[in-house]
Amino acid sequence: MIVFWRLMVAYYLCAVLFYNYPFMEYARRRPVWSVVWQAVLFCVLGGLLTWPWMSLHWPLAGVWEVPAALCLACVGVFYALNNAWTVHCRPGPKQHALRFLLHDAAAWIFILLCAPLHSLYQTGNPVAAPWAVFTVAVLVVTKIFSVFIYRVEQDLYARDCPSLDESFVTMLARLIFFLIVLLPGWRWVVWFVVWWWACQVARRNRLLDISRFALYFGALGATALGFLVKWSFYLQ
């Protein structure tokens, strides 16, 4: 699944650029051009990251064997249209988080169906590219968790978009939880407890102005992804 994980790196690198309020506003004003830019950027990043496998035929939607470049272009178009659906389809009451999950699930499934899985058959390892798994995990822990938490809090109490300072601080807090889990042996447990206590104190004293859900979900989600990355390293 080396190609799959590399395409996911491209997917979440694009998300860093496009999951933000300024681009959402641009997409509403210029829907066609926003789709073009997103598709092109995804294809460029995906092509660079999967260049060694571009001579193969990839399974488009898991059905047709087509040249890799054509399949990658179709994935890029699907990615851009999936994002456009998120921007232009108005969610119902308390459906922001659900729409976000459906958006990401559709992207994961389509990319998985289009990625050649030769490496899985050769190694028996679904996380055969640890650096790519690590990169995806870092991007999810920081950017994607921020977006998901914001969507959930939109559903709970219609909160406004978080400020840049708030987003940066909360991303850093989750990233530290994630990196702590990667420490060797059992020493990560001590540092995890210390950092958890520090975040609780900061939240109680309003130094870290986030909801209880944001703290708990961020810490537990970052810990789970940290174990996934640790597992991918140990399987090599």
C-alpha positions as a LaTeX table, in Angstrom:
\begin{tabular}{lrrr}
\hline
Residue & $x$ (\AA) & $y$ (\AA) & $z$ (\AA) \\
\hline
Met1 & 0.00 & 0.00 & 0.00 \\
Ile2 & 2.94 & 2.31 & $-0.55$ \\
Val3 & 1.17 & 4.16 & $-3.37$ \\
Phe4 & $-1.98$ & 4.53 & $-1.27$ \\
Trp5 & $-0.14$ & 6.15 & 1.63 \\
Arg6 & 1.79 & 8.45 & $-0.67$ \\
Leu7 & $-1.46$ & 9.58 & $-2.28$ \\
Met8 & $-2.84$ & 10.22 & 1.20 \\
Val9 & 0.17 & 12.44 & 1.89 \\
Ala10 & $-0.73$ & 14.43 & $-1.24$ \\
Tyr11 & $-4.38$ & 14.52 & $-0.16$ \\
Tyr12 & $-3.65$ & 15.97 & 3.27 \\
Leu13 & $-0.98$ & 18.37 & 2.02 \\
Cys14 & $-3.70$ & 19.79 & $-0.23$ \\
Ala15 & $-6.03$ & 19.86 & 2.75 \\
Val16 & $-3.58$ & 22.11 & 4.60 \\
Leu17 & $-3.93$ & 24.62 & 1.77 \\
Phe18 & $-7.65$ & 24.28 & 1.03 \\
Tyr19 & $-9.28$ & 23.60 & 4.44 \\
Asn20 & $-9.43$ & 27.25 & 5.45 \\
Tyr21 & $-11.91$ & 30.11 & 5.42 \\
Pro22 & $-10.21$ & 32.29 & 2.74 \\
Phe23 & $-10.13$ & 29.47 & 0.20 \\
Met24 & $-13.72$ & 28.47 & 1.02 \\
Glu25 & $-14.78$ & 32.02 & 0.23 \\
Tyr26 & $-12.78$ & 31.95 & $-3.01$ \\
Ala27 & $-14.41$ & 28.63 & $-3.94$ \\
Arg28 & $-17.85$ & 30.15 & $-3.46$ \\
Arg29 & $-16.97$ & 33.07 & $-5.74$ \\
Arg30 & $-15.03$ & 31.08 & $-8.36$ \\
Pro31 & $-16.30$ & 27.48 & $-8.18$ \\
Val32 & $-14.88$ & 26.36 & $-11.53$ \\
Trp33 & $-11.40$ & 27.78 & $-11.00$ \\
Ser34 & $-11.25$ & 26.43 & $-7.44$ \\
Val35 & $-11.96$ & 22.93 & $-8.76$ \\
Val36 & $-9.25$ & 23.33 & $-11.43$ \\
Trp37 & $-6.60$ & 24.52 & $-8.97$ \\
Gln38 & $-7.36$ & 21.76 & $-6.49$ \\
Ala39 & $-7.31$ & 19.02 & $-9.11$ \\
Val40 & $-4.05$ & 20.28 & $-10.64$ \\
Leu41 & $-2.27$ & 20.63 & $-7.31$ \\
Phe42 & $-3.34$ & 17.16 & $-6.18$ \\
Cys43 & $-2.15$ & 15.64 & $-9.47$ \\
Val44 & 1.21 & 17.42 & $-9.25$ \\
Leu45 & 1.84 & 16.35 & $-5.65$ \\
Gly46 & 0.49 & 12.85 & $-6.24$ \\
Gly47 & 2.60 & 12.46 & $-9.38$ \\
Leu48 & 5.79 & 13.56 & $-7.63$ \\
Leu49 & 5.20 & 11.28 & $-4.65$ \\
Thr50 & 4.29 & 8.21 & $-6.74$ \\
Trp51 & 6.68 & 8.75 & $-9.65$ \\
Pro52 & 8.36 & 5.28 & $-9.36$ \\
Trp53 & 4.98 & 3.62 & $-9.93$ \\
Met54 & 3.74 & 5.83 & $-12.78$ \\
Ser55 & 4.73 & 3.21 & $-15.36$ \\
Leu56 & 2.19 & 0.75 & $-13.95$ \\
His57 & $-1.50$ & 0.42 & $-14.72$ \\
Trp58 & $-3.69$ & 1.46 & $-11.81$ \\
Pro59 & $-7.19$ & 0.16 & $-11.04$ \\
Leu60 & $-9.53$ & 3.07 & $-11.69$ \\
Ala61 & $-12.30$ & 2.76 & $-9.07$ \\
Gly62 & $-11.11$ & $-0.81$ & $-8.56$ \\
Val63 & $-12.65$ & $-1.85$ & $-11.91$ \\
Trp64 & $-10.66$ & $-0.71$ & $-14.97$ \\
Glu65 & $-6.90$ & $-1.06$ & $-15.39$ \\
Val66 & $-5.77$ & 2.25 & $-16.90$ \\
Pro67 & $-2.44$ & 4.10 & $-17.22$ \\
Ala68 & $-1.32$ & 5.61 & $-13.93$ \\
Ala69 & $-1.43$ & 9.19 & $-15.22$ \\
Leu70 & $-5.05$ & 8.84 & $-16.31$ \\
Cys71 & $-6.04$ & 7.23 & $-13.02$ \\
Leu72 & $-4.26$ & 9.96 & $-11.04$ \\
Ala73 & $-6.05$ & 12.63 & $-13.07$ \\
Cys74 & $-9.40$ & 11.00 & $-12.27$ \\
Val75 & $-8.52$ & 10.90 & $-8.57$ \\
Gly76 & $-7.61$ & 14.60 & $-8.74$ \\
Val77 & $-10.95$ & 15.47 & $-10.34$ \\
Phe78 & $-12.81$ & 13.39 & $-7.76$ \\
Tyr79 & $-10.87$ & 15.11 & $-4.97$ \\
Ala80 & $-11.72$ & 18.58 & $-6.28$ \\
Leu81 & $-15.41$ & 17.76 & $-6.86$ \\
Asn82 & $-15.65$ & 16.19 & $-3.40$ \\
Asn83 & $-14.31$ & 19.41 & $-1.92$ \\
Ala84 & $-16.74$ & 21.45 & $-4.04$ \\
Trp85 & $-19.63$ & 19.39 & $-2.66$ \\
Thr86 & $-18.46$ & 20.25 & 0.87 \\
Val87 & $-18.34$ & 23.96 & 0.06 \\
His88 & $-21.61$ & 24.33 & $-1.86$ \\
Cys89 & $-23.89$ & 21.73 & $-0.24$ \\
Arg90 & $-25.46$ & 23.35 & 2.79 \\
Pro91 & $-25.63$ & 20.93 & 5.73 \\
Gly92 & $-28.78$ & 20.51 & 7.77 \\
Pro93 & $-29.00$ & 21.38 & 11.45 \\
Lys94 & $-26.20$ & 19.74 & 13.42 \\
Gln95 & $-24.76$ & 17.97 & 10.36 \\
His96 & $-21.43$ & 19.78 & 9.94 \\
Ala97 & $-19.37$ & 17.00 & 11.54 \\
Leu98 & $-21.25$ & 14.27 & 9.66 \\
Arg99 & $-20.68$ & 16.01 & 6.33 \\
Phe100 & $-16.98$ & 16.36 & 7.12 \\
Leu101 & $-16.67$ & 12.65 & 7.96 \\
Leu102 & $-18.53$ & 11.62 & 4.80 \\
His103 & $-16.27$ & 13.89 & 2.75 \\
Asp104 & $-13.08$ & 12.34 & 4.11 \\
Ala105 & $-14.44$ & 8.77 & 4.02 \\
Ala106 & $-15.35$ & 9.15 & 0.34 \\
Ala107 & $-11.83$ & 10.39 & $-0.45$ \\
Trp108 & $-10.16$ & 7.54 & 1.47 \\
Ile109 & $-12.31$ & 4.90 & $-0.24$ \\
Phe110 & $-11.82$ & 6.28 & $-3.76$ \\
Ile111 & $-8.05$ & 6.64 & $-3.34$ \\
Leu112 & $-7.85$ & 3.11 & $-1.92$ \\
Leu113 & $-9.78$ & 1.74 & $-4.91$ \\
Cys114 & $-7.46$ & 3.52 & $-7.35$ \\
Ala115 & $-4.13$ & 2.68 & $-5.73$ \\
Pro116 & $-2.23$ & $-0.41$ & $-6.93$ \\
Leu117 & $-1.75$ & $-2.66$ & $-3.92$ \\
His118 & 1.25 & $-4.64$ & $-5.18$ \\
Ser119 & 3.36 & $-3.76$ & $-2.14$ \\
Leu120 & 0.76 & $-5.30$ & 0.18 \\
Tyr121 & 1.08 & $-8.64$ & $-1.57$ \\
Gln122 & 4.86 & $-8.47$ & $-1.46$ \\
Thr123 & 5.28 & $-7.50$ & 2.19 \\
Gly124 & 2.01 & $-8.46$ & 3.88 \\
Asn125 & 2.21 & $-5.09$ & 5.60 \\
Pro126 & $-0.63$ & $-2.56$ & 5.21 \\
Val127 & 1.60 & 0.24 & 6.53 \\
Ala128 & 4.63 & $-0.49$ & 4.37 \\
Ala129 & 5.68 & 3.17 & 4.07 \\
Pro130 & 6.36 & 4.36 & 7.64 \\
Trp131 & 7.49 & 7.86 & 6.63 \\
Ala132 & 4.27 & 8.35 & 4.67 \\
Val133 & 2.15 & 7.00 & 7.54 \\
Phe134 & 4.01 & 9.35 & 9.91 \\
Thr135 & 3.40 & 12.34 & 7.62 \\
Val136 & $-0.30$ & 11.53 & 7.24 \\
Ala137 & $-0.63$ & 11.15 & 11.00 \\
Val138 & 1.05 & 14.50 & 11.68 \\
Leu139 & $-1.20$ & 16.29 & 9.18 \\
Val140 & $-4.32$ & 14.63 & 10.61 \\
Val141 & $-3.39$ & 15.34 & 14.23 \\
Thr142 & $-2.75$ & 18.99 & 13.48 \\
Lys143 & $-4.92$ & 20.28 & 10.63 \\
Ile144 & $-7.66$ & 17.67 & 10.19 \\
Phe145 & $-8.43$ & 17.30 & 13.89 \\
Ser146 & $-8.71$ & 21.10 & 14.08 \\
Val147 & $-11.32$ & 21.11 & 11.32 \\
Phe148 & $-13.25$ & 18.17 & 12.77 \\
Ile149 & $-13.32$ & 19.66 & 16.28 \\
Tyr150 & $-14.53$ & 22.95 & 14.85 \\
Arg151 & $-17.32$ & 21.14 & 12.95 \\
Val152 & $-18.42$ & 19.28 & 16.06 \\
Glu153 & $-18.47$ & 22.50 & 18.08 \\
Gln154 & $-20.47$ & 24.13 & 15.29 \\
Asp155 & $-23.07$ & 21.42 & 15.80 \\
Leu156 & $-22.97$ & 21.67 & 19.59 \\
Tyr157 & $-23.14$ & 25.43 & 20.06 \\
Ala158 & $-22.68$ & 27.15 & 16.69 \\
Arg159 & $-19.22$ & 28.42 & 17.48 \\
Asp160 & $-17.35$ & 30.85 & 15.25 \\
Cys161 & $-14.29$ & 29.91 & 13.27 \\
Pro162 & $-11.28$ & 29.69 & 15.65 \\
Ser163 & $-8.62$ & 32.35 & 15.45 \\
Leu164 & $-5.17$ & 31.63 & 14.04 \\
Asp165 & $-3.60$ & 31.79 & 17.51 \\
Glu166 & $-6.11$ & 29.33 & 18.96 \\
Ser167 & $-5.65$ & 26.93 & 16.06 \\
Phe168 & $-1.86$ & 27.03 & 16.36 \\
Val169 & $-1.82$ & 26.44 & 20.13 \\
Thr170 & $-4.28$ & 23.54 & 20.01 \\
Met171 & $-2.46$ & 21.94 & 17.05 \\
Leu172 & 0.80 & 22.17 & 18.99 \\
Ala173 & $-0.77$ & 20.60 & 22.08 \\
Arg174 & $-2.06$ & 17.63 & 20.06 \\
Leu175 & 1.24 & 17.25 & 18.21 \\
Ile176 & 3.09 & 16.98 & 21.53 \\
Phe177 & 0.70 & 14.20 & 22.66 \\
Phe178 & 1.40 & 12.41 & 19.38 \\
Leu179 & 5.19 & 12.75 & 19.64 \\
Ile180 & 5.21 & 11.64 & 23.28 \\
Val181 & 3.67 & 8.30 & 22.31 \\
Leu182 & 6.58 & 7.70 & 19.91 \\
Leu183 & 9.12 & 7.70 & 22.75 \\
Pro184 & 10.77 & 4.29 & 23.24 \\
Gly185 & 9.89 & 1.95 & 26.07 \\
Trp186 & 7.43 & 3.03 & 28.76 \\
Arg187 & 8.85 & 6.47 & 29.40 \\
Trp188 & 6.11 & 7.91 & 27.18 \\
Val189 & 3.57 & 7.15 & 29.94 \\
Val190 & 5.29 & 9.53 & 32.38 \\
Trp191 & 5.55 & 12.34 & 29.86 \\
Phe192 & 1.98 & 11.75 & 28.72 \\
Val193 & 0.69 & 12.17 & 32.28 \\
Val194 & 2.80 & 15.30 & 32.77 \\
Trp195 & 1.60 & 16.89 & 29.53 \\
Trp196 & $-2.03$ & 15.92 & 30.23 \\
Trp197 & $-1.80$ & 17.55 & 33.66 \\
Ala198 & $-0.22$ & 20.68 & 32.13 \\
Cys199 & $-3.03$ & 20.95 & 29.55 \\
Gln200 & $-5.68$ & 20.51 & 32.24 \\
Val201 & $-4.11$ & 23.27 & 34.37 \\
Ala202 & $-3.78$ & 25.57 & 31.35 \\
Arg203 & $-7.42$ & 24.98 & 30.42 \\
Arg204 & $-8.62$ & 25.53 & 33.99 \\
Asn205 & $-6.74$ & 28.84 & 34.19 \\
Arg206 & $-7.91$ & 29.91 & 30.70 \\
Leu207 & $-4.36$ & 29.84 & 29.33 \\
Leu208 & $-5.63$ & 27.21 & 26.90 \\
Asp209 & $-9.13$ & 28.33 & 25.96 \\
Ile210 & $-10.61$ & 25.15 & 24.48 \\
Ser211 & $-13.62$ & 23.00 & 25.22 \\
Arg212 & $-13.44$ & 19.75 & 27.17 \\
Phe213 & $-14.34$ & 17.85 & 24.00 \\
Ala214 & $-11.46$ & 19.47 & 22.10 \\
Leu215 & $-8.99$ & 18.49 & 24.82 \\
Tyr216 & $-10.19$ & 14.91 & 25.30 \\
Phe217 & $-10.71$ & 14.12 & 21.63 \\
Gly218 & $-7.42$ & 15.75 & 20.65 \\
Ala219 & $-5.42$ & 13.86 & 23.28 \\
Leu220 & $-7.04$ & 10.48 & 22.65 \\
Gly221 & $-6.98$ & 10.84 & 18.85 \\
Ala222 & $-3.34$ & 11.91 & 18.82 \\
Thr223 & $-2.47$ & 8.98 & 21.11 \\
Ala224 & $-4.25$ & 6.48 & 18.86 \\
Leu225 & $-2.46$ & 7.75 & 15.76 \\
Gly226 & 0.82 & 7.71 & 17.66 \\
Phe227 & 0.36 & 3.99 & 18.31 \\
Leu228 & $-0.47$ & 3.41 & 14.62 \\
Val229 & 2.77 & 5.08 & 13.58 \\
Lys230 & 4.71 & 3.17 & 16.23 \\
Trp231 & 3.23 & $-0.07$ & 14.88 \\
Ser232 & 4.23 & 0.85 & 11.33 \\
Phe233 & 7.83 & 1.39 & 12.47 \\
Tyr234 & 7.99 & $-1.92$ & 14.34 \\
Leu235 & 6.67 & $-3.88$ & 11.34 \\
Gln236 & 9.61 & $-2.89$ & 9.15 \\
\hline
\end{tabular}
